[in-house]
Amino acid sequence: MIPQNFEYSSPRSLEAALDQLAGGPDGSADGSTKILAGGMSLIPLMKLRLAAPERLVDLRRVPGLNYIREESGVLHIGAMTTHYEVESSALVRAKCPLLAEAAANIGDVQVRNVGTIGGSVAHADPAADYPASLLALEASVTLVSKAGERTMSVEDFLVDTMTTALEPGEIVREVTVPLEKSGAGTAYAKMVQPASGFAIVGVAARIGEGFARIGVTGLASKAYRARNVEALLEGGADAATAAAVIAEGVDANSDLHASADYRRHVATVYAARAIRQAISRKY
Amino acid sequence: MKQTTNLRINGTSYVHEVEPRLLLIHYLREVAGLTGPHIGCETSICGACTVAIDGKVVKSCAMFAVQADGSDILTIEGVAASGTLGAMQEAFWNEHGLQCGFCTPGMIMASRQLLERNPTPTEAEIRHGIDGNLCRCTGYQHIVNAVQAAAKAGA
Ligand SMILES: Cc1cc2nc3c(=O)[nH]c(=O)nc-3n(C[C@H](O)[C@H](O)[C@H](O)COP(=O)(O)OP(=O)(O)OC[C@H]3O[C@@H](n4cnc5c(N)ncnc54)[C@H](O)[C@@H]3O)c2cc1C
Ligand code: FES
Ligand code: FES
């Protein structure tokens, strides 16, 4: 379990990190240099030699990437904020409980102590917990490169299994969540794969007056919004009726933990649970 | 290229030149000679390699030593540095919270973190708090009893 050798750098500013990611002030990014955040996804892959970057640029000592704050109705979470910091933040728990619930559901305490929200979205594991909630919350990511910044919805950012809209040379700088319209209730229901802690299927629901948002993880090649379920709920359908369509037309994942048919079935059950709980929490 | 790594482990300073790919668990066991943290799976699942870095428990097989440069590390050796058992160790001893003892260093580090953050956990909270640690002897009930006893003793 020894990774291939690599060069390690630990820049002390975002500028330096972007320079090093781009291969130096005049270089261009070529994919042989990777960002290291918490390492909870990247290091296991490197140990298995499924990833063998030539250089790692560690963001851990870059100041100004670890924060949780509210600014004019928007929650800003720095990319290097750990799952534990999100889970235990009084601000997140009060204003955006769905995100705290998702964070508390990730892996185990050792993973939550170091794994980061930026790393989780950048990694785009199709069974990761955050994406379901971030989709239901209509969150965005802000990306920064030497050319400047751009912001896009998490929905556009997640392209496919472990594939995002991140361009070479870009770093996820923060995740932003527009805070709840009053009256919304939220819940996350997850069937856990007991060995890894990952979701076999996870459904995040956010339901308020006249709107419903449903994020799904684990079921397909990427986390996505179940717009068919949302439309039924918005049209007045009950939880079971709406949840029943969640896997319609979905090319479901199949692995040794759960067949595609089983995953589809579990998705309807967990969707109904998340929807009922979200409705019961409407305030 | 080797890099200088400066660590404070159990209060003692260690300075070594290491390859960036050296995992922290290998550093601790083979360079620093601290064999309390164990290697169970080496795939970040079992928790036997758990140590605390700046007060937060991590799986040291899922981290490079260079990442910890400048940090304060606590291993199981530092928990009873004075030669007397810490309160959590005492509770594991009294409640038979170990059989072969292989998982115990990690279990104790994770359990200590749990009580630091939540001094009066429920049984469900204890099981959630140690779910990154596997015990092959499956002595979970006694481990939970031990954490409850340590909580009662105000550890
Ligand atoms: C035992 C175990 C159990 C787990 N269980 C779960 C679970 O139940 N649910 C779950 O969702 N996850 C789980 N995880 C994964 C965990 O949540 C990771 O922390 C997360 O997926 C990656 O975050 P990281 O900070 O560790 O990123 P890293 O591993 O450091 O990086 C991951 C990838 O993202 C890139 N990257 C990281 N940060 C940035 C950035 N700011 N900008 C651009 N690119 C970046 C890296 O280059 C790399 O390709 C588990 C991990 C382990 C080891
Ligand atoms: S040896 Fe590190 S988690 Fe098993
Ligand atoms: S006591 Fe033997 S592995 Fe836990």
XYZ file of C-alpha atoms and ligand atoms in Angstrom:
499
model
C 0.000 0.000 0.000
C 2.745 2.409 -0.950
C 1.832 5.084 -3.482
C 4.018 6.001 -6.419
C 6.485 8.729 -5.554
C 5.436 12.328 -6.041
C 6.548 15.846 -5.218
C 4.686 17.580 -2.422
C 4.228 21.275 -1.891
C 2.295 23.156 0.711
C 1.745 26.721 -0.519
C 0.885 29.478 1.955
C -1.321 31.512 -0.394
C -4.039 30.861 -2.936
C -1.942 32.600 -5.586
C 0.994 30.287 -4.984
C -1.334 27.277 -5.048
C -2.763 28.343 -8.413
C 0.757 28.919 -9.771
C 1.886 25.485 -8.645
C -1.247 23.852 -10.011
C -0.542 25.491 -13.346
C 3.027 24.152 -13.242
C 4.680 27.448 -12.312
C 4.125 31.032 -13.353
C 4.485 30.310 -17.101
C 3.340 26.721 -17.205
C -0.005 25.275 -18.117
C -1.961 22.728 -16.125
C -1.714 19.210 -17.531
C -3.367 16.949 -14.969
C -0.155 15.473 -13.564
C -0.466 17.925 -10.665
C -3.359 17.378 -8.274
C -4.841 19.302 -5.400
C -4.676 17.568 -2.023
C -7.389 18.612 0.441
C -8.350 16.167 3.221
C -6.963 13.276 1.200
C -9.817 11.003 2.237
C -10.619 10.111 -1.359
C -7.335 10.822 -3.103
C -4.916 9.027 -0.762
C -6.811 5.697 -0.772
C -6.779 5.879 -4.605
C -3.042 6.641 -4.625
C -2.365 3.730 -2.279
C -4.159 1.432 -4.707
C -2.242 3.162 -7.529
C -5.515 3.988 -9.214
C -4.214 7.550 -9.055
C -0.545 8.424 -9.508
C -0.155 12.206 -9.682
C 3.386 13.486 -10.128
C 2.854 16.479 -7.876
C 0.483 17.228 -5.024
C -0.393 20.771 -4.037
C -1.722 20.652 -0.470
C -4.360 23.294 0.319
C -4.238 22.701 4.065
C -1.968 25.674 4.814
C -3.560 28.097 2.346
C -5.253 30.755 4.471
C -8.799 31.889 3.791
C -10.325 28.645 2.534
C -11.842 27.455 5.785
C -14.909 29.408 6.932
C -18.644 29.245 7.359
C -20.474 32.559 7.228
C -23.772 34.121 6.269
C -23.887 37.133 3.978
C -27.169 38.660 2.841
C -29.189 35.470 2.977
C -26.482 33.262 1.484
C -24.410 30.704 3.373
C -20.762 30.655 2.266
C -18.661 27.596 3.076
C -14.948 27.622 2.232
C -13.703 24.624 0.252
C -11.379 23.431 3.043
C -14.127 23.356 5.679
C -14.261 19.834 7.094
C -17.334 17.652 7.343
C -17.019 17.869 11.143
C -16.958 21.671 11.033
C -20.154 21.713 8.930
C -21.846 19.087 11.092
C -21.079 20.956 14.324
C -21.582 24.552 13.118
C -24.318 26.327 15.075
C -24.980 28.533 12.034
C -25.434 25.592 9.654
C -27.579 23.685 12.132
C -29.860 26.659 12.657
C -30.081 27.993 9.107
C -29.390 24.995 6.901
C -30.009 21.809 8.920
C -30.066 19.617 5.803
C -26.374 20.277 5.177
C -25.465 19.516 8.806
C -27.478 16.292 8.523
C -25.656 15.310 5.318
C -22.237 16.064 6.854
C -23.009 14.037 9.988
C -23.881 11.084 7.747
C -20.486 10.941 6.020
C -18.218 7.992 6.840
C -16.917 8.083 10.399
C -15.477 10.645 12.789
C -11.909 10.169 11.552
C -13.041 10.891 7.986
C -15.237 13.842 9.012
C -12.336 15.391 10.940
C -10.260 15.805 7.759
C -12.467 15.352 4.672
C -13.607 18.653 3.143
C -16.688 19.910 1.331
C -14.569 21.166 -1.573
C -12.909 17.773 -1.912
C -16.219 15.973 -1.796
C -17.794 17.989 -4.617
C -14.588 18.004 -6.692
C -14.278 14.233 -6.350
C -17.894 13.719 -7.531
C -18.246 10.193 -6.212
C -21.687 9.063 -7.435
C -22.500 7.778 -3.918
C -21.235 10.773 -1.901
C -23.619 12.331 0.618
C -23.179 16.078 0.088
C -24.333 16.232 -3.561
C -27.906 15.073 -2.835
C -28.365 17.838 -0.261
C -26.543 20.496 -2.278
C -28.847 19.766 -5.236
C -31.956 19.942 -3.064
C -30.661 23.232 -1.635
C -29.910 24.654 -5.114
C -26.328 25.343 -4.046
C -23.530 26.749 -6.210
C -19.758 26.376 -6.353
C -17.253 29.127 -6.995
C -14.166 28.090 -8.928
C -10.971 30.097 -9.091
C -8.053 29.902 -11.512
C -5.309 32.245 -12.623
C -7.777 33.573 -15.200
C -10.298 34.603 -12.525
C -13.433 33.272 -10.875
C -16.652 31.718 -12.061
C -19.716 30.472 -10.224
C -22.048 27.727 -11.361
C -24.800 25.595 -9.883
C -23.786 22.295 -8.292
C -26.178 20.713 -10.782
C -24.109 21.982 -13.741
C -20.850 21.271 -11.920
C -21.551 17.534 -11.471
C -21.089 16.129 -14.960
C -20.774 12.370 -14.473
C -19.122 9.712 -12.294
C -16.018 11.407 -10.836
C -16.252 14.031 -13.555
C -16.980 17.689 -12.953
C -16.887 20.945 -14.887
C -13.574 21.795 -13.177
C -11.012 22.871 -15.801
C -7.282 22.139 -15.448
C -5.765 24.795 -13.211
C -9.027 25.486 -11.361
C -9.662 25.136 -7.637
C -13.030 24.929 -5.897
C -12.938 27.984 -3.619
C -16.314 27.832 -1.911
C -19.793 26.377 -1.862
C -22.733 28.746 -1.472
C -26.264 27.945 -0.390
C -29.171 30.386 -0.643
C -30.814 30.152 2.779
C -34.267 28.737 3.283
C -37.361 30.530 2.279
C -39.409 30.367 5.480
C -41.748 27.431 5.673
C -39.422 24.855 4.126
C -38.713 21.529 5.792
C -35.763 19.290 4.926
C -34.573 15.739 5.500
C -31.931 13.294 4.279
C -32.653 9.556 4.224
C -29.733 7.256 3.465
C -29.328 3.518 3.144
C -25.782 2.936 4.342
C -23.346 0.470 2.881
C -22.065 -0.669 6.274
C -18.420 -1.342 5.389
C -17.610 2.006 3.759
C -20.358 4.224 5.143
C -21.198 5.417 1.625
C -24.806 5.618 0.428
C -26.346 2.695 -1.436
C -29.070 5.242 -2.054
C -29.532 8.630 -0.379
C -32.414 11.035 -0.906
C -32.473 14.653 0.257
C -35.817 16.462 0.308
C -36.559 20.162 0.718
C -40.225 20.987 0.686
C -41.942 24.342 1.211
C -45.020 26.271 0.155
C -45.555 25.512 -3.524
C -42.151 23.948 -4.182
C -40.303 20.671 -3.736
C -36.630 19.880 -4.392
C -35.374 16.294 -4.356
C -31.685 15.339 -4.661
C -30.682 11.715 -5.191
C -27.292 10.071 -4.690
C -26.052 6.489 -5.114
C -28.718 5.512 -7.625
C -27.204 6.651 -10.923
C -23.838 7.559 -12.428
C -24.090 10.969 -10.779
C -26.186 12.690 -8.159
C -29.175 14.395 -9.755
C -32.463 16.199 -9.083
C -35.549 14.026 -9.427
C -37.683 16.569 -11.268
C -40.474 14.074 -11.898
C -40.924 13.595 -8.145
C -40.712 17.350 -7.568
C -43.451 18.000 -10.143
C -45.805 15.439 -8.597
C -45.309 16.919 -5.107
C -45.833 20.431 -6.426
C -49.039 19.180 -8.061
C -50.318 17.936 -4.684
C -49.424 14.233 -4.805
C -48.798 12.454 -1.515
C -45.354 11.200 -0.484
C -45.789 7.574 -1.577
C -47.233 8.464 -4.990
C -44.492 10.967 -5.728
C -41.691 8.739 -4.390
C -42.848 5.818 -6.532
C -41.601 7.455 -9.748
C -38.104 8.331 -8.509
C -36.312 5.563 -10.424
C -38.398 5.784 -13.598
C -36.158 5.898 -16.636
C -33.022 5.892 -14.477
C -30.079 3.719 -15.509
C -29.446 2.441 -11.982
C -26.028 1.425 -10.635
C -25.410 -2.212 -9.893
C -22.594 -3.626 -7.770
C -21.947 -6.395 -5.285
C -23.762 -4.465 -2.550
C -27.006 -3.860 -4.421
C -28.400 -4.840 -7.818
C -29.960 -2.195 -10.050
C -33.503 -3.450 -9.329
C -32.898 -3.458 -5.597
C -31.441 0.057 -5.716
C -34.478 1.272 -7.658
C -36.793 -0.215 -5.065
C -34.796 1.153 -2.133
C -34.864 4.592 -3.760
C -38.666 4.683 -3.679
C -38.694 3.669 0.000
C -36.061 6.186 1.078
C -37.592 8.948 -1.040
C -40.940 8.455 0.693
C -39.187 8.588 4.083
C -37.268 11.753 3.259
C -40.384 13.461 1.865
C -42.559 12.555 4.865
C -39.903 13.699 7.302
C -39.307 16.951 5.411
C -43.038 17.698 5.455
C -43.234 16.925 9.173
C -40.385 19.392 9.768
C -41.972 22.257 7.824
C -42.010 25.290 10.072
C 12.686 14.416 -3.125
C 12.878 14.012 0.638
C 11.452 16.772 2.766
C 12.144 17.834 6.318
C 9.242 17.050 8.577
C 8.892 18.550 12.007
C 6.463 16.798 14.308
C 5.695 17.005 17.998
C 4.621 13.556 19.094
C 3.437 13.023 22.660
C 5.266 16.206 23.630
C 8.611 15.250 22.066
C 9.963 16.893 18.946
C 10.903 14.707 15.965
C 12.721 16.052 12.902
C 13.276 13.729 9.950
C 13.850 13.805 6.219
C 11.107 11.712 4.639
C 9.727 10.885 1.221
C 6.396 12.640 0.683
C 4.750 9.286 0.013
C 5.581 7.966 3.486
C 2.283 7.351 5.256
C 2.001 8.769 8.758
C 1.389 5.293 10.240
C 4.654 4.052 8.714
C 6.435 7.150 10.005
C 5.101 6.586 13.514
C 5.917 2.887 13.644
C 9.141 2.702 11.648
C 10.775 6.109 11.935
C 9.614 7.281 15.357
C 9.467 3.743 16.782
C 5.976 4.166 18.219
C 4.239 0.847 17.622
C 1.131 1.606 19.686
C -0.881 2.665 16.631
C -1.527 -0.552 14.696
C -1.978 -1.429 11.045
C -5.118 -3.497 10.629
C -6.307 -2.946 7.079
C -4.158 -0.170 5.616
C -7.230 0.759 3.559
C -8.680 3.441 5.905
C -11.505 1.217 7.132
C -10.552 -0.378 10.471
C -9.340 2.527 12.616
C -6.529 0.570 14.340
C -4.078 3.285 13.200
C -6.085 6.145 14.770
C -4.068 8.977 16.334
C -4.999 12.565 17.224
C -3.551 15.451 15.226
C -3.986 18.845 16.867
C -6.756 17.289 18.940
C -8.631 15.621 16.085
C -8.547 11.875 15.516
C -7.501 10.685 12.073
C -6.647 7.393 10.445
C -2.872 7.664 10.121
C -2.801 5.217 7.206
C -4.808 7.730 5.161
C -2.419 10.602 5.619
C 1.143 11.396 4.569
C 3.641 12.343 7.266
C 4.460 15.576 5.378
C 0.839 16.717 5.727
C 1.259 16.665 9.499
C 4.396 18.868 9.395
C 4.221 21.327 12.282
C 1.423 19.479 14.073
C 1.011 18.079 17.548
C 0.354 14.347 17.465
C -0.969 12.208 20.268
C -0.611 8.434 20.022
C -1.726 5.842 22.531
C 1.754 5.996 24.057
C 1.088 9.606 25.039
C -2.194 8.771 26.750
C -0.417 7.045 29.637
C 2.823 8.976 29.352
C 3.228 9.242 33.114
C 3.023 5.462 33.449
C -0.464 5.534 34.958
C -3.408 4.582 32.777
C -5.671 7.334 31.482
C -9.320 7.225 32.595
C -10.483 5.701 29.300
C -7.802 3.008 29.496
C -8.819 2.292 33.097
C -12.442 1.910 31.970
C -11.489 -0.510 29.134
C -9.495 -2.516 31.695
C -12.321 -2.620 34.253
C -15.080 -3.399 31.749
C -13.134 -5.995 29.730
C -13.303 -3.705 26.696
C -10.651 -5.741 24.895
C -9.951 -9.327 24.006
C -6.817 -9.584 21.835
C -6.217 -5.831 22.157
C -5.357 -5.199 18.524
C -8.095 -2.607 17.944
C -7.727 -1.078 21.410
C -5.287 1.791 20.730
C -7.594 3.091 17.991
C -10.748 2.436 19.997
C -9.368 4.416 22.917
C -8.344 7.361 20.739
C -11.795 7.494 19.073
C -13.611 7.077 22.411
C -11.611 9.893 23.982
C -12.570 12.186 21.092
C -16.214 11.246 21.562
C -16.235 12.189 25.251
C -14.319 15.415 24.587
C -17.114 16.498 22.258
C -20.027 14.913 24.085
C -19.353 14.060 27.759
C -22.707 12.305 28.252
C -23.366 10.250 25.111
C -26.266 7.852 24.690
C -25.527 4.281 23.666
C -26.473 5.129 20.063
C -24.116 8.125 20.134
C -21.294 5.936 21.431
C -21.831 3.412 18.635
C -21.910 6.257 16.082
C -18.733 7.740 17.620
C -16.718 4.531 17.219
C -18.125 3.337 13.911
C -14.807 4.055 12.197
C -13.179 1.409 14.389
C -13.565 -2.310 13.846
C -12.968 -5.007 16.454
C -12.324 -8.440 15.008
C -12.943 -10.059 18.375
C -16.383 -8.375 18.143
C -16.303 -7.183 21.685
C -18.445 -4.152 20.919
C -20.815 -4.492 23.889
C -17.948 -4.392 26.372
C -16.367 -1.505 24.493
C -19.625 0.451 24.713
C -19.839 -0.420 28.427
C -16.305 0.860 28.883
C -17.081 4.198 27.216
C -20.217 4.523 29.350
C -18.165 3.806 32.479
C -15.570 6.380 31.457
C -18.338 8.933 30.845
C -19.789 8.231 34.285
C -16.361 8.639 35.848
C -16.168 12.038 34.155
C -13.247 11.078 31.902
C -13.412 5.232 5.272
C -14.060 6.304 4.431
C -15.443 6.423 4.425
C -16.068 7.419 3.673
N -17.430 7.486 3.698
C -18.059 8.450 2.998
C -19.488 8.582 3.035
O -20.194 7.835 3.708
N -20.055 9.573 2.306
C -19.313 10.458 1.569
O -19.890 11.328 0.949
N -17.970 10.367 1.524
C -17.321 9.399 2.215
N -15.947 9.331 2.182
C -15.184 10.305 1.327
C -14.935 11.586 2.096
O -16.123 12.293 2.276
C -13.909 12.514 1.424
O -13.542 13.381 2.442
C -14.354 13.399 0.296
O -14.959 12.663 -0.706
C -13.149 14.071 -0.364
O -12.739 15.199 0.353
P -11.210 15.405 0.714
O -11.120 16.755 1.308
O -10.737 14.296 1.532
O -10.548 15.433 -0.734
P -9.237 14.763 -1.323
O -9.240 13.306 -1.141
O -8.044 15.503 -0.854
O -9.453 15.107 -2.874
C -10.422 14.444 -3.654
C -10.329 14.915 -5.101
O -10.794 16.252 -5.229
C -9.750 17.130 -5.663
N -9.886 18.333 -4.845
C -9.958 18.400 -3.486
N -10.201 19.647 -3.068
C -10.280 20.415 -4.183
C -10.525 21.801 -4.411
N -10.768 22.654 -3.394
N -10.535 22.240 -5.676
C -10.328 21.380 -6.726
N -10.102 20.063 -6.570
C -10.075 19.574 -5.320
C -8.456 16.367 -5.462
O -7.493 16.747 -6.409
C -8.906 14.939 -5.649
O -8.977 14.619 -7.008
C -15.281 8.334 2.916
C -13.886 8.231 2.932
C -13.271 7.240 3.683
C -11.774 7.151 3.682
S -4.930 0.509 9.291
Fe -5.632 2.539 9.045
S -7.764 2.279 9.026
Fe -7.080 0.219 9.107
S -10.029 -6.811 20.948
Fe -9.301 -8.019 19.314
S -9.718 -6.735 17.633
Fe -10.742 -5.750 19.189
